[in-house]
């Protein structure tokens, strides 16, 4: 995913909400640098950076996170500007564990929200599935592409979208079809607090 996260001055102590997540599986790191995760290679650290290894881990983390803690999701960092002050709250980074690409019957592809757009375009080409070519011109990952209805060269996500699965701020699984996504130009109705995990697309 991409965008601009809210900022405040970096705290130098362990986050107050850290203890609530101490039992959670996955990689948790306080005051983790975010510059290596942004294409600009600049910016301050996350108050707490979380790298889940599965949907189950992500769901458990969000369910345990105190309600007042802000959550920011980053993907490839292709359109992410991080200020030197750092990012408050929990920053979730979806990595390789969410990047699977699976070709399904009927010219459909199931793809993780952490898969790079260009890699999906290549996988579709290799499977002789048309309709994904426009993704070659879009940097970033599928989760962000779906949320903003990314497009290029006359194509956009809404043209090939079938469904998406995600996890809301309370840790609940939630599904979206075309009606729920309600795509418009570079926009979708998928709530900001939903972290997409899997998408099904139709060639």
Short mmCIF file of N, CA and C in Angstrom, two decimals, residues 62-180:
data_model
loop_
_atom_site.label_atom_id
_atom_site.label_comp_id
_atom_site.label_asym_id
_atom_site.label_seq_id
_atom_site.Cartn_x
_atom_site.Cartn_y
_atom_site.Cartn_z
N UNK A 62 -4.33 -7.20 15.53
CA UNK A 62 -5.30 -6.11 15.48
C UNK A 62 -6.35 -6.26 16.57
N UNK A 63 -6.74 -7.50 16.87
CA UNK A 63 -7.72 -7.73 17.91
C UNK A 63 -7.18 -7.34 19.29
N UNK A 64 -5.88 -7.54 19.50
CA UNK A 64 -5.26 -7.25 20.79
C UNK A 64 -4.85 -5.79 20.94
N UNK A 65 -4.74 -5.07 19.85
CA UNK A 65 -4.26 -3.70 19.89
C UNK A 65 -5.28 -2.78 20.55
N UNK A 66 -4.89 -1.99 21.54
CA UNK A 66 -5.82 -1.06 22.18
C UNK A 66 -6.48 -0.14 21.16
N UNK A 67 -7.73 0.20 21.41
CA UNK A 67 -8.55 0.91 20.43
C UNK A 67 -7.99 2.26 20.02
N UNK A 68 -7.30 2.94 20.89
CA UNK A 68 -6.83 4.28 20.57
C UNK A 68 -5.53 4.35 19.79
N UNK A 69 -4.93 3.21 19.51
CA UNK A 69 -3.63 3.20 18.83
C UNK A 69 -3.83 3.29 17.32
N UNK A 70 -3.24 4.27 16.66
CA UNK A 70 -3.38 4.37 15.21
C UNK A 70 -2.64 3.25 14.50
N UNK A 71 -3.17 2.87 13.34
CA UNK A 71 -2.55 1.82 12.52
C UNK A 71 -2.27 2.38 11.14
N UNK A 72 -1.08 2.14 10.64
CA UNK A 72 -0.68 2.54 9.30
C UNK A 72 -0.13 1.32 8.59
N UNK A 73 -0.54 1.11 7.35
CA UNK A 73 -0.08 -0.04 6.58
C UNK A 73 0.81 0.44 5.45
N UNK A 74 1.94 -0.23 5.28
CA UNK A 74 2.80 0.10 4.16
C UNK A 74 3.10 -1.16 3.36
N UNK A 75 3.30 -0.96 2.08
CA UNK A 75 3.63 -2.08 1.21
C UNK A 75 5.00 -1.90 0.63
N UNK A 76 5.07 -1.63 -0.67
CA UNK A 76 6.36 -1.46 -1.33
C UNK A 76 6.99 -0.11 -1.05
N UNK A 77 6.21 0.83 -0.53
CA UNK A 77 6.74 2.16 -0.25
C UNK A 77 6.99 2.98 -1.49
N UNK A 78 6.32 2.65 -2.59
CA UNK A 78 6.56 3.31 -3.87
C UNK A 78 6.00 4.72 -3.91
N UNK A 79 5.04 5.02 -3.05
CA UNK A 79 4.45 6.36 -3.02
C UNK A 79 4.31 6.82 -1.57
N UNK A 80 5.33 6.52 -0.78
CA UNK A 80 5.27 6.76 0.66
C UNK A 80 6.32 7.78 1.07
N UNK A 81 5.86 8.86 1.68
CA UNK A 81 6.75 9.89 2.20
C UNK A 81 6.66 9.87 3.72
N UNK A 82 7.77 9.56 4.38
CA UNK A 82 7.82 9.47 5.83
C UNK A 82 8.63 10.64 6.37
N UNK A 83 8.03 11.43 7.24
CA UNK A 83 8.74 12.56 7.83
C UNK A 83 9.73 12.09 8.88
N UNK A 84 10.70 12.94 9.16
CA UNK A 84 11.75 12.57 10.10
C UNK A 84 11.22 12.34 11.51
N UNK A 85 10.05 12.93 11.83
CA UNK A 85 9.49 12.75 13.16
C UNK A 85 9.05 11.34 13.47
N UNK A 86 8.88 10.52 12.46
CA UNK A 86 8.46 9.15 12.67
C UNK A 86 6.95 8.97 12.60
N UNK A 87 6.51 7.74 12.73
CA UNK A 87 5.10 7.38 12.61
C UNK A 87 4.60 6.84 13.94
N UNK A 88 3.58 7.47 14.53
CA UNK A 88 3.06 6.99 15.81
C UNK A 88 2.22 5.73 15.64
N UNK A 89 2.10 4.98 16.71
CA UNK A 89 1.25 3.80 16.70
C UNK A 89 1.91 2.60 16.06
N UNK A 90 1.06 1.76 15.47
CA UNK A 90 1.50 0.50 14.86
C UNK A 90 1.60 0.65 13.35
N UNK A 91 2.75 0.32 12.81
CA UNK A 91 2.94 0.27 11.36
C UNK A 91 3.00 -1.19 10.95
N UNK A 92 2.14 -1.60 10.03
CA UNK A 92 2.09 -2.98 9.55
C UNK A 92 2.74 -3.04 8.18
N UNK A 93 3.68 -3.94 8.03
CA UNK A 93 4.35 -4.12 6.74
C UNK A 93 4.08 -5.54 6.24
N UNK A 94 3.37 -5.64 5.13
CA UNK A 94 3.08 -6.94 4.52
C UNK A 94 4.22 -7.31 3.59
N UNK A 95 4.87 -8.41 3.88
CA UNK A 95 6.01 -8.82 3.10
C UNK A 95 5.74 -10.03 2.24
N UNK A 96 6.77 -10.85 2.07
CA UNK A 96 6.72 -11.98 1.15
C UNK A 96 5.64 -12.99 1.50
N UNK A 97 5.29 -13.09 2.77
CA UNK A 97 4.27 -14.06 3.18
C UNK A 97 2.90 -13.75 2.59
N UNK A 98 2.71 -12.51 2.14
CA UNK A 98 1.43 -12.09 1.57
C UNK A 98 1.56 -11.83 0.07
N UNK A 99 2.55 -12.46 -0.56
CA UNK A 99 2.83 -12.16 -1.96
C UNK A 99 2.55 -13.34 -2.90
N UNK A 100 1.83 -14.35 -2.43
CA UNK A 100 1.58 -15.52 -3.27
C UNK A 100 0.69 -15.17 -4.46
N UNK A 101 0.96 -15.82 -5.58
CA UNK A 101 0.16 -15.66 -6.80
C UNK A 101 -0.26 -17.05 -7.25
N UNK A 102 -1.57 -17.28 -7.36
CA UNK A 102 -2.10 -18.60 -7.71
C UNK A 102 -3.05 -18.48 -8.90
N UNK A 103 -2.76 -19.19 -9.97
CA UNK A 103 -3.64 -19.21 -11.13
C UNK A 103 -4.78 -20.18 -10.87
N UNK A 104 -6.01 -19.71 -11.06
CA UNK A 104 -7.21 -20.51 -10.82
C UNK A 104 -7.87 -20.87 -12.14
N UNK A 105 -8.78 -21.84 -12.12
CA UNK A 105 -9.53 -22.15 -13.34
C UNK A 105 -10.34 -20.94 -13.82
N UNK A 106 -10.63 -20.92 -15.11
CA UNK A 106 -11.47 -19.85 -15.65
C UNK A 106 -10.77 -18.52 -15.80
N UNK A 107 -9.45 -18.54 -16.00
CA UNK A 107 -8.68 -17.30 -16.19
C UNK A 107 -8.75 -16.35 -15.00
N UNK A 108 -8.84 -16.94 -13.82
CA UNK A 108 -8.80 -16.13 -12.61
C UNK A 108 -7.45 -16.30 -11.91
N UNK A 109 -7.08 -15.29 -11.14
CA UNK A 109 -5.84 -15.34 -10.37
C UNK A 109 -6.14 -14.86 -8.95
N UNK A 110 -5.69 -15.65 -7.98
CA UNK A 110 -5.74 -15.22 -6.58
C UNK A 110 -4.36 -14.71 -6.21
N UNK A 111 -4.31 -13.52 -5.63
CA UNK A 111 -3.02 -12.89 -5.36
C UNK A 111 -3.03 -12.26 -3.98
N UNK A 112 -1.92 -12.37 -3.28
CA UNK A 112 -1.78 -11.73 -1.99
C UNK A 112 -1.63 -10.23 -2.13
N UNK A 113 -2.10 -9.50 -1.12
CA UNK A 113 -2.04 -8.04 -1.18
C UNK A 113 -0.61 -7.52 -1.18
N UNK A 114 0.34 -8.36 -0.77
CA UNK A 114 1.73 -7.95 -0.75
C UNK A 114 2.49 -8.27 -2.02
N UNK A 115 1.82 -8.77 -3.04
CA UNK A 115 2.48 -9.07 -4.32
C UNK A 115 2.69 -7.79 -5.12
N UNK A 116 3.82 -7.70 -5.78
CA UNK A 116 4.10 -6.54 -6.62
C UNK A 116 3.23 -6.58 -7.87
N UNK A 117 2.74 -5.42 -8.28
CA UNK A 117 1.88 -5.33 -9.46
C UNK A 117 2.55 -5.92 -10.70
N UNK A 118 3.81 -5.58 -10.90
CA UNK A 118 4.51 -6.04 -12.10
C UNK A 118 4.68 -7.56 -12.09
N UNK A 119 4.87 -8.15 -10.91
CA UNK A 119 5.01 -9.61 -10.84
C UNK A 119 3.70 -10.30 -11.18
N UNK A 120 2.58 -9.70 -10.80
CA UNK A 120 1.29 -10.26 -11.18
C UNK A 120 1.10 -10.18 -12.69
N UNK A 121 1.49 -9.06 -13.29
CA UNK A 121 1.37 -8.92 -14.74
C UNK A 121 2.19 -9.98 -15.46
N UNK A 122 3.38 -10.26 -14.96
CA UNK A 122 4.23 -11.28 -15.56
C UNK A 122 3.62 -12.67 -15.38
N UNK A 123 3.08 -12.95 -14.19
CA UNK A 123 2.45 -14.25 -13.95
C UNK A 123 1.25 -14.46 -14.85
N UNK A 124 0.46 -13.41 -15.06
CA UNK A 124 -0.69 -13.52 -15.96
C UNK A 124 -0.24 -13.76 -17.39
N UNK A 125 0.79 -13.06 -17.82
CA UNK A 125 1.33 -13.28 -19.17
C UNK A 125 1.80 -14.72 -19.34
N UNK A 126 2.53 -15.22 -18.36
CA UNK A 126 3.06 -16.58 -18.44
C UNK A 126 1.96 -17.63 -18.46
N UNK A 127 0.80 -17.28 -17.86
CA UNK A 127 -0.35 -18.19 -17.85
C UNK A 127 -1.28 -17.94 -19.03
N UNK A 128 -0.88 -17.05 -19.94
CA UNK A 128 -1.68 -16.71 -21.13
C UNK A 128 -3.04 -16.14 -20.74
N UNK A 129 -3.06 -15.30 -19.70
CA UNK A 129 -4.29 -14.64 -19.26
C UNK A 129 -4.17 -13.16 -19.58
N UNK A 130 -5.06 -12.67 -20.41
CA UNK A 130 -5.04 -11.26 -20.81
C UNK A 130 -5.78 -10.39 -19.79
N UNK A 131 -5.54 -9.10 -19.88
CA UNK A 131 -6.25 -8.13 -19.05
C UNK A 131 -5.43 -7.54 -17.92
N UNK A 132 -4.25 -8.11 -17.68
CA UNK A 132 -3.41 -7.65 -16.58
C UNK A 132 -2.24 -6.80 -17.05
N UNK A 133 -2.17 -6.54 -18.34
CA UNK A 133 -0.99 -5.88 -18.90
C UNK A 133 -0.76 -4.49 -18.30
N UNK A 134 -1.82 -3.77 -17.99
CA UNK A 134 -1.67 -2.41 -17.48
C UNK A 134 -0.90 -2.35 -16.17
N UNK A 135 -0.90 -3.46 -15.43
CA UNK A 135 -0.22 -3.47 -14.13
C UNK A 135 1.29 -3.35 -14.24
N UNK A 136 1.82 -3.63 -15.42
CA UNK A 136 3.27 -3.51 -15.60
C UNK A 136 3.75 -2.07 -15.41
N UNK A 137 2.86 -1.12 -15.62
CA UNK A 137 3.24 0.28 -15.51
C UNK A 137 2.94 0.90 -14.16
N UNK A 138 2.54 0.08 -13.18
CA UNK A 138 2.15 0.61 -11.88
C UNK A 138 3.10 0.09 -10.80
N UNK A 139 3.85 0.96 -10.14
CA UNK A 139 4.71 0.50 -9.04
C UNK A 139 3.87 0.17 -7.82
N UNK A 140 4.41 -0.62 -6.93
CA UNK A 140 3.69 -0.90 -5.70
C UNK A 140 3.11 -2.29 -5.66
N UNK A 141 2.26 -2.52 -4.65
CA UNK A 141 1.68 -3.82 -4.38
C UNK A 141 0.18 -3.81 -4.62
N UNK A 142 -0.38 -5.02 -4.70
CA UNK A 142 -1.79 -5.16 -5.07
C UNK A 142 -2.74 -4.58 -4.04
N UNK A 143 -2.41 -4.67 -2.76
CA UNK A 143 -3.31 -4.13 -1.75
C UNK A 143 -3.58 -2.66 -1.98
N UNK A 144 -2.53 -1.90 -2.18
CA UNK A 144 -2.69 -0.47 -2.45
C UNK A 144 -3.34 -0.21 -3.78
N UNK A 145 -3.01 -1.03 -4.78
CA UNK A 145 -3.60 -0.86 -6.11
C UNK A 145 -5.12 -1.03 -6.07
N UNK A 146 -5.59 -2.01 -5.29
CA UNK A 146 -7.03 -2.24 -5.19
C UNK A 146 -7.70 -1.08 -4.46
N UNK A 147 -7.12 -0.66 -3.34
CA UNK A 147 -7.76 0.40 -2.56
C UNK A 147 -7.91 1.70 -3.34
N UNK A 148 -6.96 1.99 -4.22
CA UNK A 148 -7.04 3.24 -4.98
C UNK A 148 -7.51 3.03 -6.41
N UNK A 149 -7.94 1.81 -6.74
CA UNK A 149 -8.36 1.50 -8.11
C UNK A 149 -7.32 2.00 -9.11
N UNK A 150 -6.09 1.54 -8.90
CA UNK A 150 -4.97 1.98 -9.73
C UNK A 150 -5.19 1.60 -11.19
N UNK A 151 -4.65 2.41 -12.06
CA UNK A 151 -4.79 2.14 -13.48
C UNK A 151 -3.69 2.76 -14.30
N UNK A 152 -3.55 2.28 -15.53
CA UNK A 152 -2.58 2.81 -16.49
C UNK A 152 -2.90 2.24 -17.86
N UNK A 153 -2.54 2.98 -18.90
CA UNK A 153 -2.66 2.49 -20.27
C UNK A 153 -4.07 1.99 -20.61
N UNK A 154 -5.08 2.66 -20.07
CA UNK A 154 -6.45 2.34 -20.41
C UNK A 154 -7.09 1.24 -19.60
N UNK A 155 -6.37 0.67 -18.64
CA UNK A 155 -6.94 -0.36 -17.78
C UNK A 155 -6.87 0.05 -16.32
N UNK A 156 -7.73 -0.52 -15.50
CA UNK A 156 -7.70 -0.25 -14.07
C UNK A 156 -8.21 -1.47 -13.31
N UNK A 157 -7.96 -1.47 -12.01
CA UNK A 157 -8.29 -2.63 -11.18
C UNK A 157 -9.76 -3.01 -11.29
N UNK A 158 -10.65 -2.05 -11.33
CA UNK A 158 -12.08 -2.36 -11.38
C UNK A 158 -12.46 -3.19 -12.59
N UNK A 159 -11.65 -3.14 -13.65
CA UNK A 159 -11.94 -3.92 -14.86
C UNK A 159 -11.77 -5.42 -14.64
N UNK A 160 -10.92 -5.79 -13.68
CA UNK A 160 -10.59 -7.21 -13.49
C UNK A 160 -10.93 -7.71 -12.09
N UNK A 161 -11.51 -6.86 -11.26
CA UNK A 161 -11.75 -7.20 -9.86
C UNK A 161 -12.92 -8.17 -9.70
N UNK A 162 -12.70 -9.21 -8.90
CA UNK A 162 -13.77 -10.16 -8.54
C UNK A 162 -14.11 -10.03 -7.06
N UNK A 163 -13.11 -10.13 -6.19
CA UNK A 163 -13.35 -10.05 -4.75
C UNK A 163 -12.05 -9.77 -4.02
N UNK A 164 -12.19 -9.37 -2.77
CA UNK A 164 -11.02 -9.15 -1.92
C UNK A 164 -11.37 -9.55 -0.50
N UNK A 165 -10.37 -10.06 0.20
CA UNK A 165 -10.50 -10.40 1.62
C UNK A 165 -9.61 -9.48 2.42
N UNK A 166 -10.06 -9.11 3.61
CA UNK A 166 -9.26 -8.24 4.45
C UNK A 166 -9.57 -8.46 5.91
N UNK A 167 -8.88 -7.69 6.74
CA UNK A 167 -9.06 -7.75 8.19
C UNK A 167 -9.26 -6.34 8.69
N UNK A 168 -10.31 -6.13 9.48
CA UNK A 168 -10.61 -4.78 9.95
C UNK A 168 -9.84 -4.46 11.23
N UNK A 169 -10.03 -3.26 11.74
CA UNK A 169 -9.26 -2.76 12.88
C UNK A 169 -9.48 -3.59 14.14
N UNK A 170 -10.61 -4.30 14.21
CA UNK A 170 -10.90 -5.15 15.36
C UNK A 170 -10.42 -6.58 15.18
N UNK A 171 -9.80 -6.88 14.05
CA UNK A 171 -9.29 -8.22 13.80
C UNK A 171 -10.27 -9.15 13.12
N UNK A 172 -11.39 -8.62 12.65
CA UNK A 172 -12.41 -9.44 12.00
C UNK A 172 -12.13 -9.59 10.51
N UNK A 173 -12.39 -10.79 9.98
CA UNK A 173 -12.28 -11.01 8.54
C UNK A 173 -13.47 -10.37 7.84
N UNK A 174 -13.22 -9.79 6.68
CA UNK A 174 -14.26 -9.10 5.94
C UNK A 174 -14.03 -9.30 4.45
N UNK A 175 -15.12 -9.42 3.70
CA UNK A 175 -15.06 -9.69 2.26
C UNK A 175 -15.65 -8.53 1.47
N UNK A 176 -15.11 -8.32 0.28
CA UNK A 176 -15.60 -7.26 -0.60
C UNK A 176 -15.79 -7.81 -2.00
N UNK A 177 -16.96 -7.57 -2.57
CA UNK A 177 -17.20 -7.82 -3.98
C UNK A 177 -17.21 -6.48 -4.71
N UNK A 178 -17.50 -6.48 -6.00
CA UNK A 178 -17.53 -5.22 -6.74
C UNK A 178 -18.50 -4.19 -6.16
N UNK A 179 -19.65 -4.64 -5.67
CA UNK A 179 -20.62 -3.69 -5.12
C UNK A 179 -20.09 -3.03 -3.86
N UNK A 180 -19.46 -3.82 -2.99
CA UNK A 180 -18.93 -3.27 -1.75
C UNK A 180 -17.71 -2.37 -2.01
#
